[in-house]
mmCIF file of C-alpha atoms in Angstrom:
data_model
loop_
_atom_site.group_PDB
_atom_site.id
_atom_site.type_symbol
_atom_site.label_atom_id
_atom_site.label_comp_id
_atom_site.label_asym_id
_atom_site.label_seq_id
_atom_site.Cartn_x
_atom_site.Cartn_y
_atom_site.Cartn_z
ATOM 1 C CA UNK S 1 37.125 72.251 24.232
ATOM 2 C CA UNK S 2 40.175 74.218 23.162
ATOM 3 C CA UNK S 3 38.512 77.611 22.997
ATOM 4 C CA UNK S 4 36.710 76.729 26.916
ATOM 5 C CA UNK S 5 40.277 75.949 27.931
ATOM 6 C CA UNK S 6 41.561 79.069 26.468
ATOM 7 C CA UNK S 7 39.323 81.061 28.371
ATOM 8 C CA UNK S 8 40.031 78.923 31.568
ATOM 9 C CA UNK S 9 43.218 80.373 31.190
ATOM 10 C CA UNK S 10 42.235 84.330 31.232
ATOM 11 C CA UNK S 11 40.427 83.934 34.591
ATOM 12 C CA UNK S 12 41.931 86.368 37.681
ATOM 13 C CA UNK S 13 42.546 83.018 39.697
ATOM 14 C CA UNK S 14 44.836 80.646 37.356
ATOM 15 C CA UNK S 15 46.397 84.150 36.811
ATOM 16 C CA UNK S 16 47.077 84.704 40.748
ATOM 17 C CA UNK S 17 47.822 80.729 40.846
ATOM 18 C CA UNK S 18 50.089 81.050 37.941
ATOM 19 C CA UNK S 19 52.453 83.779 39.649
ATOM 20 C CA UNK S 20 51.952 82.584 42.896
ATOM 21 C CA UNK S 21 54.039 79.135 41.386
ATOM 22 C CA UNK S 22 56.693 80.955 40.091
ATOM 23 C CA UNK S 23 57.716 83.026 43.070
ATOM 24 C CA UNK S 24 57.775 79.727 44.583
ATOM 25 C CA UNK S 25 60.402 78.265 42.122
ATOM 26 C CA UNK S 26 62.300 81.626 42.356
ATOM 27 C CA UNK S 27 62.494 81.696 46.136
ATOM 28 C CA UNK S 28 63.715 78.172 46.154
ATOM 29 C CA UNK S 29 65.958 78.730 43.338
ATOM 30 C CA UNK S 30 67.736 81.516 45.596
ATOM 31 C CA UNK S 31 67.588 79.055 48.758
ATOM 32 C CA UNK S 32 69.226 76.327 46.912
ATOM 33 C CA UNK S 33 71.860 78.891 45.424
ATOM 34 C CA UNK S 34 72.900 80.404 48.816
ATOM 35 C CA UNK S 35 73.281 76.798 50.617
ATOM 36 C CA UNK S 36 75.667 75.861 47.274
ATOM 37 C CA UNK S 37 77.635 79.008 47.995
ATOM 38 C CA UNK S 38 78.148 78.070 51.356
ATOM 39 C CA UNK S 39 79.035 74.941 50.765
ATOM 40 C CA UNK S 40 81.338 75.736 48.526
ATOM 41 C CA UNK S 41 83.116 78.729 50.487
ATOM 42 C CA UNK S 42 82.959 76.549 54.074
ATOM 43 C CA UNK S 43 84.767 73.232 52.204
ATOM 44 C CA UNK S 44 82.611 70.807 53.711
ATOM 45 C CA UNK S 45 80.160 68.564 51.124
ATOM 46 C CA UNK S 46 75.737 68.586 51.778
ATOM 47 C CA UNK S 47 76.279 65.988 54.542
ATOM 48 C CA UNK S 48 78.359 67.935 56.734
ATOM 49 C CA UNK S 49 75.936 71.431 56.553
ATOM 50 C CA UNK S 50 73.952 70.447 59.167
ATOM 51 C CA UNK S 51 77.145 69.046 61.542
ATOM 52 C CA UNK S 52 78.895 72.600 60.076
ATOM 53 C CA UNK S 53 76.239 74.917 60.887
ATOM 54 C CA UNK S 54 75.773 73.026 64.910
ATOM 55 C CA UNK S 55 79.425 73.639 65.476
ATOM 56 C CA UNK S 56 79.323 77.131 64.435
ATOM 57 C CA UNK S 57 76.993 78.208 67.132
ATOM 58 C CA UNK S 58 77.872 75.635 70.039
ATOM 59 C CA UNK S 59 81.846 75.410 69.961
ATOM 60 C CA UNK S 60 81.794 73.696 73.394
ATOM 61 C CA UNK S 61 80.261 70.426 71.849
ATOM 62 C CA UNK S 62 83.183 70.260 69.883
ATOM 63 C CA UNK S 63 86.144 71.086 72.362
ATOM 64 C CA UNK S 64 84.122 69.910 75.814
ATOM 65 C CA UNK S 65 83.374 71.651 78.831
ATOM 66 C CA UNK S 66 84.197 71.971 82.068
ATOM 67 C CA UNK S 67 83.448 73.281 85.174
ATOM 68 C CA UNK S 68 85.104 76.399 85.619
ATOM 69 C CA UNK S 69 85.565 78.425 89.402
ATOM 70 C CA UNK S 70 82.465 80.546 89.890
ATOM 71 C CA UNK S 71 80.715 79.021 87.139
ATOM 72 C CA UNK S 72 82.847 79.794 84.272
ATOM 73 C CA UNK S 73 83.491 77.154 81.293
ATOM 74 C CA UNK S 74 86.519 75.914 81.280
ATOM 75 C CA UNK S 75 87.655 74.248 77.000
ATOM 76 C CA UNK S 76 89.439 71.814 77.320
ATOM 77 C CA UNK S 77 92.165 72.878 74.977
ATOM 78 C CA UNK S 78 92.892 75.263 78.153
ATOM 79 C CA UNK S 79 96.366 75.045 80.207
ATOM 80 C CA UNK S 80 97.141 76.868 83.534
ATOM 81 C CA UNK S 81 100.644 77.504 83.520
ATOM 82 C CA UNK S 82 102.037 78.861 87.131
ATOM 83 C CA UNK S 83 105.325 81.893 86.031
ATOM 84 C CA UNK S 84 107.803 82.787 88.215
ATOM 85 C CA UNK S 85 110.533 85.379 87.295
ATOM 86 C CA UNK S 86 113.849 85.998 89.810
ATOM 87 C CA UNK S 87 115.508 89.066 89.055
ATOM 88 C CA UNK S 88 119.108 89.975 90.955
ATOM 89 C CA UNK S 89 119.648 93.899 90.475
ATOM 90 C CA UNK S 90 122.665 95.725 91.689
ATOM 91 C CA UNK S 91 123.204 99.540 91.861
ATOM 92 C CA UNK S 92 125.309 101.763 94.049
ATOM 93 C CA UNK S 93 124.248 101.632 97.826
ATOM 94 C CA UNK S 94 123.283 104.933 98.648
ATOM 95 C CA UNK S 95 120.213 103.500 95.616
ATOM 96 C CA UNK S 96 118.995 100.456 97.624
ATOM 97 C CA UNK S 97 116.118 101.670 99.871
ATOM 98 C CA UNK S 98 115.401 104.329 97.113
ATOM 99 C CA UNK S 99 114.620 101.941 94.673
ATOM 100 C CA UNK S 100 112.408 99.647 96.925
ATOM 101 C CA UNK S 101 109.904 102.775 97.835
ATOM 102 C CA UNK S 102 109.886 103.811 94.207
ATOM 103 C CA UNK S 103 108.938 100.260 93.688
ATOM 104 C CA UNK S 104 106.505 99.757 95.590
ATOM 105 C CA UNK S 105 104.854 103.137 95.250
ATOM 106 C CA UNK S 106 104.601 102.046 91.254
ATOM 107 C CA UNK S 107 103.311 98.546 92.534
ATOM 108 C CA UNK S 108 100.101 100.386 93.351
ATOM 109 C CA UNK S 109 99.754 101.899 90.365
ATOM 110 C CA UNK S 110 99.320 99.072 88.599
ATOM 111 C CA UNK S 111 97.911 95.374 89.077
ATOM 112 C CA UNK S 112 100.400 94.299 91.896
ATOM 113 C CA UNK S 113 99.998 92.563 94.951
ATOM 114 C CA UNK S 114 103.290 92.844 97.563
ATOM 115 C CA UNK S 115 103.908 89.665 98.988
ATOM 116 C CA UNK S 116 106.768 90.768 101.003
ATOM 117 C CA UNK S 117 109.672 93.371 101.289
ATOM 118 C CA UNK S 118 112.429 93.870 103.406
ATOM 119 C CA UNK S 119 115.707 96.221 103.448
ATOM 120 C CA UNK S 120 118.875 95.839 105.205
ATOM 121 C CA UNK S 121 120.616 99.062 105.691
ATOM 122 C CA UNK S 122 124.181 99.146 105.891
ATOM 123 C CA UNK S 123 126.741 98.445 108.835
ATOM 124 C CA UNK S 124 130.013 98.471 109.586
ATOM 125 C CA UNK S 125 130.541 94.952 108.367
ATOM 126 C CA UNK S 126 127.265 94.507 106.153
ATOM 127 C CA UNK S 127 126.464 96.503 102.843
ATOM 128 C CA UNK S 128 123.078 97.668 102.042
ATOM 129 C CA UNK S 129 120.674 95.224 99.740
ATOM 130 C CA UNK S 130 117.249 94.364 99.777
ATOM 131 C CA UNK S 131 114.300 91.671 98.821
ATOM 132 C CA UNK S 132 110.325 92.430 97.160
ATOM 133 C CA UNK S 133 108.278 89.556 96.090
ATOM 134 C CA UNK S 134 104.639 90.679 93.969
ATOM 135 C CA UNK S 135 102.544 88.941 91.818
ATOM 136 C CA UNK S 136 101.523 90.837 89.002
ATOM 137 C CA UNK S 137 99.083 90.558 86.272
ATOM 138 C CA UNK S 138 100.441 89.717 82.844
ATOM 139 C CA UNK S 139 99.129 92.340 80.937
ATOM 140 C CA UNK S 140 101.064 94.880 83.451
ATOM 141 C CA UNK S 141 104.138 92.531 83.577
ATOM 142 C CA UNK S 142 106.031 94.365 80.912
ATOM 143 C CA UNK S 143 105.758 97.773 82.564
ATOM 144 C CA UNK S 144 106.954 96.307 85.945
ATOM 145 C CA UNK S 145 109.636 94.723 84.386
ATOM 146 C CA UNK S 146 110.930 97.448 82.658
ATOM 147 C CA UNK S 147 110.596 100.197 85.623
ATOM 148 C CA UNK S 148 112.818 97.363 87.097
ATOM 149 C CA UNK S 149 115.061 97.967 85.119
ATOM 150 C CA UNK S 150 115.508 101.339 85.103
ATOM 151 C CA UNK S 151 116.349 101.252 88.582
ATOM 152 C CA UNK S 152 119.603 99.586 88.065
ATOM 153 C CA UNK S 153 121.859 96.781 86.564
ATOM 154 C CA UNK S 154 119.819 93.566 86.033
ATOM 155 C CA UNK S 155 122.561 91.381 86.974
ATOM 156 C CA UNK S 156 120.936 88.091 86.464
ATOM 157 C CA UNK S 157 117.340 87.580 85.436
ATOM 158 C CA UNK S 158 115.815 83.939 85.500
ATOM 159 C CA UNK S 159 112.110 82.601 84.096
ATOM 160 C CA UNK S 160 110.133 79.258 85.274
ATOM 161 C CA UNK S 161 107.092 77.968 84.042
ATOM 162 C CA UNK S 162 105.276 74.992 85.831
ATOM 163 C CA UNK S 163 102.302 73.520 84.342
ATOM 164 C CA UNK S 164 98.987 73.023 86.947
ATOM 165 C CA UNK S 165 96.609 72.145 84.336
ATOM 166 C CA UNK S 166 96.264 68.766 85.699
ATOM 167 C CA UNK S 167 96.014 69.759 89.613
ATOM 168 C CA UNK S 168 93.364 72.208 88.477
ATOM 169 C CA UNK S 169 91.114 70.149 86.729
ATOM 170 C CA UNK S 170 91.234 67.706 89.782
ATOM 171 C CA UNK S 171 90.254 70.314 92.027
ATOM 172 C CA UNK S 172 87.310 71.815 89.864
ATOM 173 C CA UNK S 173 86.607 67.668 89.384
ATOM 174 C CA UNK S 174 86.218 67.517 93.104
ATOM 175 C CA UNK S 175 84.502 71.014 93.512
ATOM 176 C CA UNK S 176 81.914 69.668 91.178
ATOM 177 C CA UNK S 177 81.324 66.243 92.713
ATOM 178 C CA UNK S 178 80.889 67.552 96.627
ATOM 179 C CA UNK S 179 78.678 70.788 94.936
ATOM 180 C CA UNK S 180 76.268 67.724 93.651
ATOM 181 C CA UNK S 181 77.018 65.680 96.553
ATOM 182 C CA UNK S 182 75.716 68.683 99.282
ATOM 183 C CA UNK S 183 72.821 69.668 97.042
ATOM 184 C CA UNK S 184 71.836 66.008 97.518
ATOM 185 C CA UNK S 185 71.982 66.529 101.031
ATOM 186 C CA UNK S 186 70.329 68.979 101.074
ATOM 187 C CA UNK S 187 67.284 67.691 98.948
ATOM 188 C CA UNK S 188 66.781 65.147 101.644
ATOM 189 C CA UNK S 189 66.630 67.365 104.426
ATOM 190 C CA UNK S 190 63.402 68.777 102.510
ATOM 191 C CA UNK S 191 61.682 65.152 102.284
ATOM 192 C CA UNK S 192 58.952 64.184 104.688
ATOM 193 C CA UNK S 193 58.999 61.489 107.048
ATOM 194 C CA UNK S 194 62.595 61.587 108.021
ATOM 195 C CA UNK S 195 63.154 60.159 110.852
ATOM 196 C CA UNK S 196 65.929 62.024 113.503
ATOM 197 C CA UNK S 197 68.082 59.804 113.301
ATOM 198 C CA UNK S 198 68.768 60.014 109.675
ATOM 199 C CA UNK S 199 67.867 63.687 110.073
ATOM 200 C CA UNK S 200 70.980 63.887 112.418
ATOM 201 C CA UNK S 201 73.001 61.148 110.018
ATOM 202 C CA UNK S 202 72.107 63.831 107.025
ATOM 203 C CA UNK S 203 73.573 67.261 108.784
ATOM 204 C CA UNK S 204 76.865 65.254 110.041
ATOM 205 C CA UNK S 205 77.516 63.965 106.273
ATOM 206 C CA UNK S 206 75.965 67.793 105.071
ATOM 207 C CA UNK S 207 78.885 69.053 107.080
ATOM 208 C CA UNK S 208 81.719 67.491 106.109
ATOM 209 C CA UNK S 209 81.066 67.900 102.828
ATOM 210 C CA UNK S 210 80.895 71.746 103.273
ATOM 211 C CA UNK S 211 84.080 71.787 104.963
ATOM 212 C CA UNK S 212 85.147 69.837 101.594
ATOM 213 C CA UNK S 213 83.859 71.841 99.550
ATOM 214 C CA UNK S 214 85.316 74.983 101.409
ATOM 215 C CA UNK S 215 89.086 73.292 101.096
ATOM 216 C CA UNK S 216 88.830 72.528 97.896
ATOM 217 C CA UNK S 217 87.630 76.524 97.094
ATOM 218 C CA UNK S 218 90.375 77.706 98.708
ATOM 219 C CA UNK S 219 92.755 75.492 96.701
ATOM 220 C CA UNK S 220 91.036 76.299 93.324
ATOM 221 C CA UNK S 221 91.710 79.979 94.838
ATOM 222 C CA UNK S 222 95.135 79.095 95.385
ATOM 223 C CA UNK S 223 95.935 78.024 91.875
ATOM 224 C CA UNK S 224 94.159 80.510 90.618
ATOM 225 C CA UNK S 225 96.248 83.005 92.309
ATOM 226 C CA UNK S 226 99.238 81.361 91.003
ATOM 227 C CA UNK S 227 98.193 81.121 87.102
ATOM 228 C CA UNK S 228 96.208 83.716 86.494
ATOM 229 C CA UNK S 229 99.189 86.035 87.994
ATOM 230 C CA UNK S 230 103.029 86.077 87.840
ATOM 231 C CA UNK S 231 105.514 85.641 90.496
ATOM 232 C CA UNK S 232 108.135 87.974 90.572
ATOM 233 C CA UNK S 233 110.887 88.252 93.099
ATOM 234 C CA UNK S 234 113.337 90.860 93.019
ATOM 235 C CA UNK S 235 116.967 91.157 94.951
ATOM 236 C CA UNK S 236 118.622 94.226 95.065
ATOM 237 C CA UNK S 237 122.242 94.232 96.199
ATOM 238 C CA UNK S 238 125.371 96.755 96.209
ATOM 239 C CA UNK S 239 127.627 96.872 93.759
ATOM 240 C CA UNK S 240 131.407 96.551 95.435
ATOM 241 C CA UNK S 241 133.826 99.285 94.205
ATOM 242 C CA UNK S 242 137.412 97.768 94.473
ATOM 243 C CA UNK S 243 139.791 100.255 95.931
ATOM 244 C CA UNK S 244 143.170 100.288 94.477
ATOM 245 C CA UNK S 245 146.345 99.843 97.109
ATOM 246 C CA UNK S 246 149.032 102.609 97.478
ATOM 247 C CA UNK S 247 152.523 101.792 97.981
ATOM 248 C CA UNK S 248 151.931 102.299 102.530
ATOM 249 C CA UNK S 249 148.217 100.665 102.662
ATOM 250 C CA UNK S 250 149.836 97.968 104.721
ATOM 251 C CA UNK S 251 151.819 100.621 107.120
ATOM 252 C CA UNK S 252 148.289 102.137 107.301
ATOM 253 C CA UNK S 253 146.612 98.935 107.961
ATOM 254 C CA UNK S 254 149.377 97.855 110.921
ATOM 255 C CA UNK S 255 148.381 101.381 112.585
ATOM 256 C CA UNK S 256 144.443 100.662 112.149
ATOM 257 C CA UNK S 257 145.183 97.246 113.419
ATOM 258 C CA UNK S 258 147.240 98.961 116.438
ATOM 259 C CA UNK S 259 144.590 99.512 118.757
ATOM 260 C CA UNK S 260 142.491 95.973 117.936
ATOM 261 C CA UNK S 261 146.174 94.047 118.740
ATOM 262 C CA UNK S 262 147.207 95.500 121.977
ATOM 263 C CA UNK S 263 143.609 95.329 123.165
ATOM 264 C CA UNK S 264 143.404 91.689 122.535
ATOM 265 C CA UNK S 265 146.594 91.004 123.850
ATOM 266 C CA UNK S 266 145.560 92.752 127.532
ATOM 267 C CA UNK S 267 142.432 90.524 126.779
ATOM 268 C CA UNK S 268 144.465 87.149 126.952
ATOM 269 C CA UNK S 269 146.877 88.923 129.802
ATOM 270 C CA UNK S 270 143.969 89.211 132.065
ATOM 271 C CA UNK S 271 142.157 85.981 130.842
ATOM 272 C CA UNK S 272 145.565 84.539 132.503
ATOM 273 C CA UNK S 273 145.822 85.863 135.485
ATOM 274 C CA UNK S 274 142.189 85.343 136.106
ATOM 275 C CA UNK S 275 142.562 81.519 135.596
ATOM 276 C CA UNK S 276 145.845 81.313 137.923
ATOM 277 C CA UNK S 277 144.781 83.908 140.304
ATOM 278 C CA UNK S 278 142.862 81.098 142.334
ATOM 279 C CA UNK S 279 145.970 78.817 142.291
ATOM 280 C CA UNK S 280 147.881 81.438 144.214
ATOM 281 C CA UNK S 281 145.426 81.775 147.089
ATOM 282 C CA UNK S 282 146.546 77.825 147.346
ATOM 283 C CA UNK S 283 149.944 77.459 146.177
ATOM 284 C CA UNK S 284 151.771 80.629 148.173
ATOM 285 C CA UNK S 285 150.786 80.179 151.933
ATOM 286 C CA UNK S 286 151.460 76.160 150.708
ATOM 287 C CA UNK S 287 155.063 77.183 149.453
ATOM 288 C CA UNK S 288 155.468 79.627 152.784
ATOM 289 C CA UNK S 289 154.509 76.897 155.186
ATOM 290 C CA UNK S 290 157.333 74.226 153.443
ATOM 291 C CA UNK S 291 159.976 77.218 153.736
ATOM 292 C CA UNK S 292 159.560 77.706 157.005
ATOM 293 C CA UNK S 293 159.694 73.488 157.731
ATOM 294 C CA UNK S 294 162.756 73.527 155.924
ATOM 295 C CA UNK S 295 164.363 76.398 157.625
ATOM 296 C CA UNK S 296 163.816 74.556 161.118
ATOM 297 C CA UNK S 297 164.774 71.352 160.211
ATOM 298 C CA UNK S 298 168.229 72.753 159.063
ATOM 299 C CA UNK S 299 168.595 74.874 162.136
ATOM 300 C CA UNK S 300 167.806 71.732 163.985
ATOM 301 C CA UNK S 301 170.608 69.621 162.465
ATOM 302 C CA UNK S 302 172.853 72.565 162.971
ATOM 303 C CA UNK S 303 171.872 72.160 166.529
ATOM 304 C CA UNK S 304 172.386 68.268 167.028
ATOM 305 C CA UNK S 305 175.852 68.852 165.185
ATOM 306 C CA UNK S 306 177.111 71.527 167.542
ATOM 307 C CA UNK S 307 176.028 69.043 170.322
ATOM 308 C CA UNK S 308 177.894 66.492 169.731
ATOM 309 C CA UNK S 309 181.113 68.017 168.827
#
């Protein structure tokens, strides 16, 4: 029996069995060495593999999703933070309109978008300043900011932040709900047997939640517009020179002021005689008319006296 087993054991097929077993035990020797390693270099014990290795490849399971505008995901973990910057900049006043065009020329040059811009030029009594308002895109913030600067003194330069996080959620909330809501509506237009009067029920409803869902797009755009992009208003203003005064300013002032004093004085002159000027027309034929009374009654007493005497 020994000898027939030791010639079982030269055969070509326990031979190909025989190595066929121990690539086996190697391969699963490497397998189980490779999962240890991992293990080991990840931190997490042989329970948590499987959680590990489900996280690694779906991270939204682990933060949650949301809805996003135009079918973007949204983490949770996200905030939408609306920026506004206020700059006051003040350079010499022959600068002012100079600076706006070079402004807004390197506004387009860039991701800008002018909201507004205006210039006052300068009067007699008003000096020369100017207002831009943009939103620009963050990663081009810090070039804006800085070819602000160069175009004069930043005076005063003030930052605020206002978190929409929870205003935007409730809109994509609501653009999600009447999206589901008017694909409903729409799925039972496509039934059979409705009946016109439902048909008719189903179109009113179908329309007011499209003109929902539109609002609600246009807000999402809104808010959008506001945190995706940074507010930045911009004042530009003279700069006042202060002019020392020589020993005659006010002698030279007086004869400036010549002119502006005698003409208002004619002013309230003829402002006078305009208001008594109608009196007259009245009050001298009235004084006239007792003059003459007066006169005749004397002459008459004069009369009766020499009369009687």
């Amino acid at each position: 029996m020994l000898g027939e087993n030791s010639s079982l054991w030269r055969t070509p097929v326990l031979r190909k069995s025989l190595r066929f077993f121990c690539v086996v035990v190697i391969l699963c020797a490497g397998c189980a060495h490779k999962a240890a390693m991992y293990q080991k270099a990840s931190g997490l014990s042989g329970g948590e593999s499987g959680q590990a290795s489900y996280a690694l490849y779906t991270p939204q399971a682990r933060l949650g999703r949301g809805v996003g505008f135009g079918g973007g995901t949204v983490f949770a973990a996200g905030r939408f933070v609306a920026v506004r910057h206020k700059l006051e900049i003040v350079e010499p006043s022959s600068g002012v309109a100079k600076s706006i065009e070079a402004l807004l020329a390197f506004c387009g040059t860039i991701q800008c978008e002018v909201l507004s811009s205006s210039v006052t030029n300068e009067t007699a009594i008003l000096s020369p300043s100017g207002n831009i308002a943009a939103r620009v895109a963050p990663q081009d913030l810090s070039k804006f900011l800085d070819f602000v600067g160069r175009q004069g003194k930043i005076a005063q330069h003030a930052t605020e932040s206002e978190d929409k996080t929870a205003t935007v959620i409730d809109v994509e909330a609501k653009l999600k709900n009447q999206t589901e809501f008017r694909d409903s509506l729409r799925k039972m237009l496509t039934k059979p047997g409705v009946s016109v009067a439902d048909l008719l029920q189903i179109q009113e409803k179908l329309a007011e939640a499209q003109a929902e869902l539109d609002s609600e797009a246009t807000q999402r755009k809104i808010l959008a517009n506001e945190t995706e992009k940074v507010y930045v208003e911009i004042a530009f203003h003279a700069e006042q020179r202060t002019i020392s005064r020589g020993a005659f300013a006010s002698v030279g002032e007086a004869l400036r002021d010549f002119g502006s004093d005698l003409g208002d004085s004619l002013a309230a002159l003829i402002s006078a005689v305009a208001a008594i000027l109608p009196w007259l027309i009245v009050i001298v034929p009235g004084l006239w008319f007792l003059t003459r009374a007066i006169r005749r009654l004397r002459e008459r007493r004069r009369a009766e006296k020499a009369v009687r005497e």
